[in-house]
DNA sequence: TTTTGCGGTCGATTTTGTCCACTTGAATTA
DNA sequence: TAATTCAAGTGGACAAAATCGACCGCAAAA
């Protein structure tokens, strides 16, 4: 992970479809060198994948929310496969605090959200939901700083 | 947004670097047709962009957390530009409930997180933080279902 | 001082993407 | 109904980008 790798990662986080040629211009090395670095970053697991970012409104998912769930320890092994399987759950984390899980979910309407929450409550336990009004920072990567001592 | 567009969106959400050729095979139409559809999806704002997904651990961001912030209405216009500018804030939403904002943040260490929280508290107000232990669903897109009535 | 190997360049080749002319079929209008 | 228009495809020619292989240079290890 040197300076050039960080630059590649930064660019690909902003535009995953950037061509090797573009990257080679930005980084001042040849495109085969870029290709080699990218495949190394992929193999080593630094780059996990590439995903198109979709405007959820445009595909009729108008409601985004955070659902917190209280879970007994033994319920996790049932909960995880369940949420992984639901396409509306776009992120799920185990966290500190009264509620052990925080899910980020999207649904076409509040009715669909309500149905889902009822299902969760029936299967697992108490929930607390925060509905999103607006998003000031859309999910993004962390831009790596240019000067880093550590090689 | 017909069946083919949904298929394209689904594929690009899973692999934003998929080639037109791959897409054309999956969708059974020619690559110029795919190219035309993609640029239409981009122009119409359905596809907002393409981002590489990075393994945060591998780039030494070991701590992920959700920070909730209590904000007076007038503070928003100061808060938004502030959080947008901090690379550690990877998502920020205005939500219902006692705390008006929910931020998702990443930091190298809990010390860095603590410093940030102190800064937020000093600038804005009361916070509540949940530290992430583990992630069962990494941030992902919504996979669109094949059969949809609406054209 | 050799040797080894990583990381790079350059140019040839192959693959991919783009452009253009032409086609088809559904909806619109004379 | 027949003519027109337009959106959305196709296929082939061309341009651009990615990949491959031969080779180079340097730094660390033998």
mmCIF file of C-alpha atoms in Angstrom, chain A residues 6-136:
data_model
loop_
_atom_site.group_PDB
_atom_site.id
_atom_site.type_symbol
_atom_site.label_atom_id
_atom_site.label_comp_id
_atom_site.label_asym_id
_atom_site.label_seq_id
_atom_site.Cartn_x
_atom_site.Cartn_y
_atom_site.Cartn_z
ATOM 1 C CA UNK A 6 -3.812 4.814 -2.337
ATOM 2 C CA UNK A 7 -4.354 6.987 -5.381
ATOM 3 C CA UNK A 8 -5.795 4.034 -7.308
ATOM 4 C CA UNK A 9 -8.098 3.177 -4.416
ATOM 5 C CA UNK A 10 -9.225 6.791 -4.141
ATOM 6 C CA UNK A 11 -10.018 7.037 -7.820
ATOM 7 C CA UNK A 12 -11.829 3.704 -7.967
ATOM 8 C CA UNK A 13 -13.912 4.650 -4.949
ATOM 9 C CA UNK A 14 -15.106 7.679 -6.871
ATOM 10 C CA UNK A 15 -15.379 5.989 -10.255
ATOM 11 C CA UNK A 16 -15.152 2.238 -10.342
ATOM 12 C CA UNK A 17 -15.455 2.226 -14.118
ATOM 13 C CA UNK A 18 -12.388 4.401 -14.652
ATOM 14 C CA UNK A 19 -10.276 2.896 -17.420
ATOM 15 C CA UNK A 20 -6.731 1.665 -16.851
ATOM 16 C CA UNK A 21 -5.651 4.377 -19.243
ATOM 17 C CA UNK A 22 -7.224 7.120 -17.119
ATOM 18 C CA UNK A 23 -5.688 5.643 -13.999
ATOM 19 C CA UNK A 24 -2.292 5.377 -15.654
ATOM 20 C CA UNK A 25 -2.455 9.066 -16.563
ATOM 21 C CA UNK A 26 -3.381 10.079 -13.020
ATOM 22 C CA UNK A 27 -0.696 7.920 -11.442
ATOM 23 C CA UNK A 28 2.069 8.480 -13.984
ATOM 24 C CA UNK A 29 2.746 4.800 -14.558
ATOM 25 C CA UNK A 30 1.907 2.536 -17.495
ATOM 26 C CA UNK A 31 -1.425 0.745 -17.788
ATOM 27 C CA UNK A 32 0.032 -2.768 -17.382
ATOM 28 C CA UNK A 33 1.509 -1.541 -14.103
ATOM 29 C CA UNK A 34 -1.919 -0.253 -13.047
ATOM 30 C CA UNK A 35 -3.552 -3.549 -14.018
ATOM 31 C CA UNK A 36 -1.001 -5.469 -11.957
ATOM 32 C CA UNK A 37 -1.587 -3.232 -8.939
ATOM 33 C CA UNK A 38 -5.354 -3.496 -9.198
ATOM 34 C CA UNK A 39 -5.326 -7.267 -9.396
ATOM 35 C CA UNK A 40 -2.983 -7.343 -6.426
ATOM 36 C CA UNK A 41 -5.330 -5.087 -4.467
ATOM 37 C CA UNK A 42 -8.191 -7.404 -5.394
ATOM 38 C CA UNK A 43 -6.336 -10.589 -4.505
ATOM 39 C CA UNK A 44 -5.163 -9.206 -1.184
ATOM 40 C CA UNK A 45 -8.737 -8.236 -0.332
ATOM 41 C CA UNK A 46 -8.227 -4.475 -0.140
ATOM 42 C CA UNK A 47 -10.691 -4.035 -2.986
ATOM 43 C CA UNK A 48 -13.721 -6.184 -2.218
ATOM 44 C CA UNK A 49 -15.757 -5.338 -5.293
ATOM 45 C CA UNK A 50 -17.302 -2.676 -7.454
ATOM 46 C CA UNK A 51 -20.874 -1.543 -7.188
ATOM 47 C CA UNK A 52 -23.073 0.784 -9.165
ATOM 48 C CA UNK A 53 -24.839 3.323 -6.959
ATOM 49 C CA UNK A 54 -28.521 3.559 -7.706
ATOM 50 C CA UNK A 55 -30.922 6.404 -7.027
ATOM 51 C CA UNK A 56 -33.417 4.566 -4.833
ATOM 52 C CA UNK A 57 -36.195 7.066 -5.498
ATOM 53 C CA UNK A 58 -35.944 6.380 -9.209
ATOM 54 C CA UNK A 59 -36.564 2.690 -8.706
ATOM 55 C CA UNK A 60 -39.471 3.382 -6.366
ATOM 56 C CA UNK A 61 -37.878 2.708 -3.012
ATOM 57 C CA UNK A 62 -39.103 5.848 -1.317
ATOM 58 C CA UNK A 63 -38.617 4.913 2.324
ATOM 59 C CA UNK A 64 -35.269 4.422 4.016
ATOM 60 C CA UNK A 65 -35.009 3.626 7.714
ATOM 61 C CA UNK A 66 -32.790 2.392 10.492
ATOM 62 C CA UNK A 67 -34.251 -0.455 12.498
ATOM 63 C CA UNK A 68 -32.663 -1.365 15.803
ATOM 64 C CA UNK A 69 -33.369 -4.844 17.135
ATOM 65 C CA UNK A 70 -33.012 -6.361 20.592
ATOM 66 C CA UNK A 71 -31.656 -9.858 20.236
ATOM 67 C CA UNK A 72 -30.993 -12.637 22.698
ATOM 68 C CA UNK A 73 -27.517 -14.102 22.147
ATOM 69 C CA UNK A 74 -28.906 -17.388 20.841
ATOM 70 C CA UNK A 75 -31.023 -15.632 18.180
ATOM 71 C CA UNK A 76 -28.065 -14.387 16.172
ATOM 72 C CA UNK A 77 -27.520 -17.575 14.254
ATOM 73 C CA UNK A 78 -31.118 -17.348 13.097
ATOM 74 C CA UNK A 79 -31.105 -13.594 12.569
ATOM 75 C CA UNK A 80 -28.057 -13.314 10.303
ATOM 76 C CA UNK A 81 -29.129 -15.719 7.540
ATOM 77 C CA UNK A 82 -32.560 -14.116 7.701
ATOM 78 C CA UNK A 83 -31.436 -10.526 7.130
ATOM 79 C CA UNK A 84 -28.827 -11.531 4.565
ATOM 80 C CA UNK A 85 -31.590 -13.010 2.508
ATOM 81 C CA UNK A 86 -33.866 -9.961 2.549
ATOM 82 C CA UNK A 87 -32.893 -7.660 -0.338
ATOM 83 C CA UNK A 88 -34.400 -4.647 1.454
ATOM 84 C CA UNK A 89 -31.757 -4.868 4.162
ATOM 85 C CA UNK A 90 -28.897 -2.925 2.637
ATOM 86 C CA UNK A 91 -26.670 -3.016 5.717
ATOM 87 C CA UNK A 92 -26.678 -4.723 9.090
ATOM 88 C CA UNK A 93 -24.339 -4.285 12.024
ATOM 89 C CA UNK A 94 -23.996 -5.691 15.502
ATOM 90 C CA UNK A 95 -23.450 -2.756 17.846
ATOM 91 C CA UNK A 96 -22.980 -1.660 21.450
ATOM 92 C CA UNK A 97 -25.987 -0.448 23.413
ATOM 93 C CA UNK A 98 -29.508 -1.531 24.322
ATOM 94 C CA UNK A 99 -30.262 -2.744 20.825
ATOM 95 C CA UNK A 100 -27.781 -5.256 19.545
ATOM 96 C CA UNK A 101 -28.409 -4.879 15.822
ATOM 97 C CA UNK A 102 -28.790 -1.856 13.565
ATOM 98 C CA UNK A 103 -30.197 -2.469 10.102
ATOM 99 C CA UNK A 104 -30.437 -0.012 7.277
ATOM 100 C CA UNK A 105 -33.422 -0.869 5.118
ATOM 101 C CA UNK A 106 -35.249 0.478 2.065
ATOM 102 C CA UNK A 107 -38.835 -0.079 1.016
ATOM 103 C CA UNK A 108 -41.241 1.246 -1.597
ATOM 104 C CA UNK A 109 -43.648 2.551 1.035
ATOM 105 C CA UNK A 110 -44.154 2.929 4.779
ATOM 106 C CA UNK A 111 -46.690 0.111 4.538
ATOM 107 C CA UNK A 112 -44.015 -2.279 3.305
ATOM 108 C CA UNK A 113 -41.705 -1.060 6.049
ATOM 109 C CA UNK A 114 -44.396 -1.627 8.641
ATOM 110 C CA UNK A 115 -44.989 -5.166 7.418
ATOM 111 C CA UNK A 116 -41.297 -5.898 7.675
ATOM 112 C CA UNK A 117 -41.045 -4.485 11.192
ATOM 113 C CA UNK A 118 -43.982 -6.618 12.294
ATOM 114 C CA UNK A 119 -42.278 -9.662 10.847
ATOM 115 C CA UNK A 120 -39.038 -8.850 12.664
ATOM 116 C CA UNK A 121 -40.867 -8.301 15.960
ATOM 117 C CA UNK A 122 -42.701 -11.564 15.623
ATOM 118 C CA UNK A 123 -39.570 -13.527 14.779
ATOM 119 C CA UNK A 124 -37.030 -11.855 17.044
ATOM 120 C CA UNK A 125 -38.029 -9.194 19.544
ATOM 121 C CA UNK A 126 -38.287 -5.536 20.370
ATOM 122 C CA UNK A 127 -37.382 -2.978 17.738
ATOM 123 C CA UNK A 128 -36.897 0.759 17.471
ATOM 124 C CA UNK A 129 -37.179 2.464 14.108
ATOM 125 C CA UNK A 130 -35.924 5.757 12.756
ATOM 126 C CA UNK A 131 -37.260 6.817 9.387
ATOM 127 C CA UNK A 132 -34.948 8.821 7.143
ATOM 128 C CA UNK A 133 -36.183 12.248 6.049
ATOM 129 C CA UNK A 134 -33.184 13.220 3.985
ATOM 130 C CA UNK A 135 -29.614 12.201 3.311
ATOM 131 C CA UNK A 136 -26.844 14.776 3.467
#
